[in-house]
Amino acid sequence: MARFFKKRRKNAGPNKNEEKVQRAADALSRESSGGVLGARYPFVKRLKITLQFFSPQQTLLDEKVMDIKANDPYRFDADCPGRCGNGHFDFSEAVANAVTRRRNLSESGGVCPQPIFAGASQTCGCQAKCRIEIDFLPLPAAPAGGPAAPAGGQAASA
């Protein structure tokens, strides 16, 4: 008589511990690959980023303050402290916009779109609020004796 065995269950993906190890390795590589703030943004003296994380019920989950000076390595991202376990917030675009527009104060935010667990339709919903305070170095003065264009915008011919 033939025996009937259950088929082995296929591995659904990495388990929680493997994801934790991967996130730690990713964080370490992001931290080591980033340059110093002064190299990326030469006119920024100091950057202070305040991050607040809220649950979907508006309960404060975590708060981080990053004070970055011109010669410090920088990271403009944070992991989601919500229920998903693998969400990620990236504020590098918000910082870039604030620096290019020379805003001393800027605020940004976002909601974690990761599902609570694999295959779930409900998302994490953790909210992140970011406050960016920037101290700029003074702009260099424009040269006073620079070449001037001839009147009328026409070049003089000899």
GROMACS .gro file of C-alpha atoms in nm:
model
  158
    1MET     CA    1   0.000   0.000   0.000
    2ALA     CA    2   0.135   0.344  -0.095
    3ARG     CA    3   0.193   0.600   0.173
    4PHE     CA    4   0.072   0.955   0.138
    5PHE     CA    5   0.294   1.227   0.274
    6LYS     CA    6   0.219   1.593   0.317
    7LYS     CA    7   0.399   1.815   0.074
    8ARG     CA    8   0.662   2.035   0.229
    9ARG     CA    9   0.560   2.393   0.279
   10LYS     CA   10   0.753   2.637   0.062
   11ASN     CA   11   0.957   2.898   0.243
   12ALA     CA   12   0.751   3.219   0.238
   13GLY     CA   13   1.054   3.443   0.276
   14PRO     CA   14   1.304   3.559   0.534
   15ASN     CA   15   1.202   3.524   0.896
   16LYS     CA   16   1.200   3.806   1.150
   17ASN     CA   17   1.556   3.746   1.269
   18GLU     CA   18   1.695   3.739   0.916
   19GLU     CA   19   1.517   4.068   0.841
   20LYS     CA   20   1.663   4.222   1.158
   21VAL     CA   21   2.015   4.118   1.061
   22GLN     CA   22   1.961   4.252   0.708
   23ARG     CA   23   1.833   4.588   0.839
   24ALA     CA   24   2.135   4.620   1.067
   25ALA     CA   25   2.371   4.542   0.779
   26ASP     CA   26   2.191   4.793   0.554
   27ALA     CA   27   2.210   5.061   0.821
   28LEU     CA   28   2.581   4.999   0.869
   29SER     CA   29   2.650   5.018   0.495
   30ARG     CA   30   2.442   5.337   0.459
   31GLU     CA   31   2.628   5.496   0.748
   32SER     CA   32   2.970   5.404   0.615
   33SER     CA   33   2.892   5.503   0.256
   34GLY     CA   34   2.769   5.854   0.338
   35GLY     CA   35   3.010   6.144   0.312
   36VAL     CA   36   3.040   6.448   0.533
   37LEU     CA   37   2.776   6.717   0.528
   38GLY     CA   38   3.016   6.995   0.422
   39ALA     CA   39   3.119   6.803   0.110
   40ARG     CA   40   2.761   6.759  -0.010
   41TYR     CA   41   2.627   7.098   0.100
   42PRO     CA   42   2.922   7.342   0.122
   43PHE     CA   43   2.715   7.643   0.241
   44VAL     CA   44   2.553   7.458   0.534
   45LYS     CA   45   2.711   7.524   0.872
   46ARG     CA   46   2.480   7.308   1.085
   47LEU     CA   47   2.173   7.093   1.031
   48LYS     CA   48   1.931   6.988   1.304
   49ILE     CA   49   1.667   6.727   1.220
   50THR     CA   50   1.393   6.641   1.468
   51LEU     CA   51   1.197   6.325   1.388
   52GLN     CA   52   0.875   6.227   1.563
   53PHE     CA   53   0.702   5.896   1.497
   54PHE     CA   54   0.332   5.852   1.571
   55SER     CA   55   0.111   5.543   1.569
   56PRO     CA   56  -0.212   5.546   1.364
   57GLN     CA   57  -0.387   5.642   1.691
   58GLN     CA   58  -0.156   5.951   1.717
   59THR     CA   59   0.043   5.811   2.011
   60LEU     CA   60   0.407   5.921   2.016
   61LEU     CA   61   0.620   5.611   1.948
   62ASP     CA   62   0.966   5.761   1.924
   63GLU     CA   63   1.148   6.092   1.892
   64LYS     CA   64   1.498   6.146   1.755
   65VAL     CA   65   1.708   6.460   1.727
   66MET     CA   66   2.006   6.462   1.492
   67ASP     CA   67   2.246   6.756   1.517
   68ILE     CA   68   2.486   6.742   1.222
   69LYS     CA   69   2.777   6.982   1.175
   70ALA     CA   70   2.965   7.044   0.850
   71ASN     CA   71   3.241   6.788   0.920
   72ASP     CA   72   3.006   6.513   1.051
   73PRO     CA   73   2.886   6.214   0.846
   74TYR     CA   74   2.520   6.241   0.760
   75ARG     CA   75   2.215   6.018   0.719
   76PHE     CA   76   1.874   6.157   0.636
   77ASP     CA   77   1.672   5.839   0.687
   78ALA     CA   78   1.518   5.638   0.968
   79ASP     CA   79   1.360   5.298   1.021
   80CYS     CA   80   0.989   5.275   1.100
   81PRO     CA   81   0.923   5.191   1.468
   82GLY     CA   82   0.571   5.074   1.382
   83ARG     CA   83   0.414   4.729   1.357
   84CYS     CA   84   0.546   4.645   1.010
   85GLY     CA   85   0.903   4.583   1.126
   86ASN     CA   86   1.066   4.674   0.796
   87GLY     CA   87   0.938   5.020   0.698
   88HIS     CA   88   1.176   5.300   0.611
   89PHE     CA   89   1.151   5.679   0.592
   90ASP     CA   90   1.389   5.881   0.372
   91PHE     CA   91   1.408   6.258   0.423
   92SER     CA   92   1.703   6.328   0.191
   93GLU     CA   93   1.477   6.491  -0.071
   94ALA     CA   94   1.321   6.721   0.191
   95VAL     CA   95   1.668   6.824   0.312
   96ALA     CA   96   1.787   6.883  -0.046
   97ASN     CA   97   1.483   7.103  -0.119
   98ALA     CA   98   1.534   7.306   0.199
   99VAL     CA   99   1.904   7.358   0.123
  100THR     CA  100   1.854   7.459  -0.241
  101ARG     CA  101   1.581   7.707  -0.142
  102ARG     CA  102   1.797   7.830   0.151
  103ARG     CA  103   1.517   7.783   0.403
  104ASN     CA  104   1.623   7.805   0.765
  105LEU     CA  105   1.320   7.602   0.875
  106SER     CA  106   1.133   7.332   0.687
  107GLU     CA  107   0.886   7.061   0.785
  108SER     CA  108   0.800   6.737   0.614
  109GLY     CA  109   0.624   6.412   0.690
  110GLY     CA  110   0.505   6.079   0.562
  111VAL     CA  111   0.311   5.763   0.635
  112CYS     CA  112   0.463   5.413   0.627
  113PRO     CA  113   0.304   5.221   0.337
  114GLN     CA  114   0.439   4.877   0.438
  115PRO     CA  115   0.184   4.602   0.511
  116ILE     CA  116   0.162   4.483   0.872
  117PHE     CA  117   0.267   4.135   0.761
  118ALA     CA  118   0.327   3.966   0.426
  119GLY     CA  119   0.008   3.944   0.224
  120ALA     CA  120  -0.193   4.174   0.451
  121SER     CA  121  -0.408   4.446   0.300
  122GLN     CA  122  -0.378   4.667   0.610
  123THR     CA  123  -0.075   4.896   0.612
  124CYS     CA  124   0.140   4.998   0.907
  125GLY     CA  125   0.012   5.356   0.909
  126CYS     CA  126   0.295   5.487   1.129
  127GLN     CA  127   0.342   5.860   1.069
  128ALA     CA  128   0.673   6.042   1.068
  129LYS     CA  129   0.705   6.417   1.111
  130CYS     CA  130   1.035   6.583   1.029
  131ARG     CA  131   1.146   6.932   1.131
  132ILE     CA  132   1.461   7.057   0.958
  133GLU     CA  133   1.654   7.355   1.096
  134ILE     CA  134   1.949   7.478   0.888
  135ASP     CA  135   2.223   7.728   0.973
  136PHE     CA  136   2.383   7.854   0.653
  137LEU     CA  137   2.725   8.007   0.603
  138PRO     CA  138   2.711   8.361   0.458
  139LEU     CA  139   2.702   8.376   0.079
  140PRO     CA  140   3.027   8.487  -0.084
  141ALA     CA  141   3.017   8.848  -0.205
  142ALA     CA  142   2.981   8.899  -0.580
  143PRO     CA  143   3.295   9.045  -0.741
  144ALA     CA  144   3.258   9.424  -0.778
  145GLY     CA  145   3.496   9.471  -1.072
  146GLY     CA  146   3.368   9.186  -1.289
  147PRO     CA  147   3.330   9.213  -1.666
  148ALA     CA  148   3.020   9.406  -1.764
  149ALA     CA  149   2.818   9.347  -2.078
  150PRO     CA  150   2.809   9.637  -2.328
  151ALA     CA  151   2.496   9.851  -2.334
  152GLY     CA  152   2.216   9.717  -2.550
  153GLY     CA  153   2.334   9.359  -2.528
  154GLN     CA  154   2.532   9.389  -2.856
  155ALA     CA  155   2.898   9.301  -2.882
  156ALA     CA  156   3.120   9.579  -3.016
  157SER     CA  157   3.300   9.495  -3.340
  158ALA     CA  158   3.628   9.646  -3.450
   0.00000   0.00000   0.00000
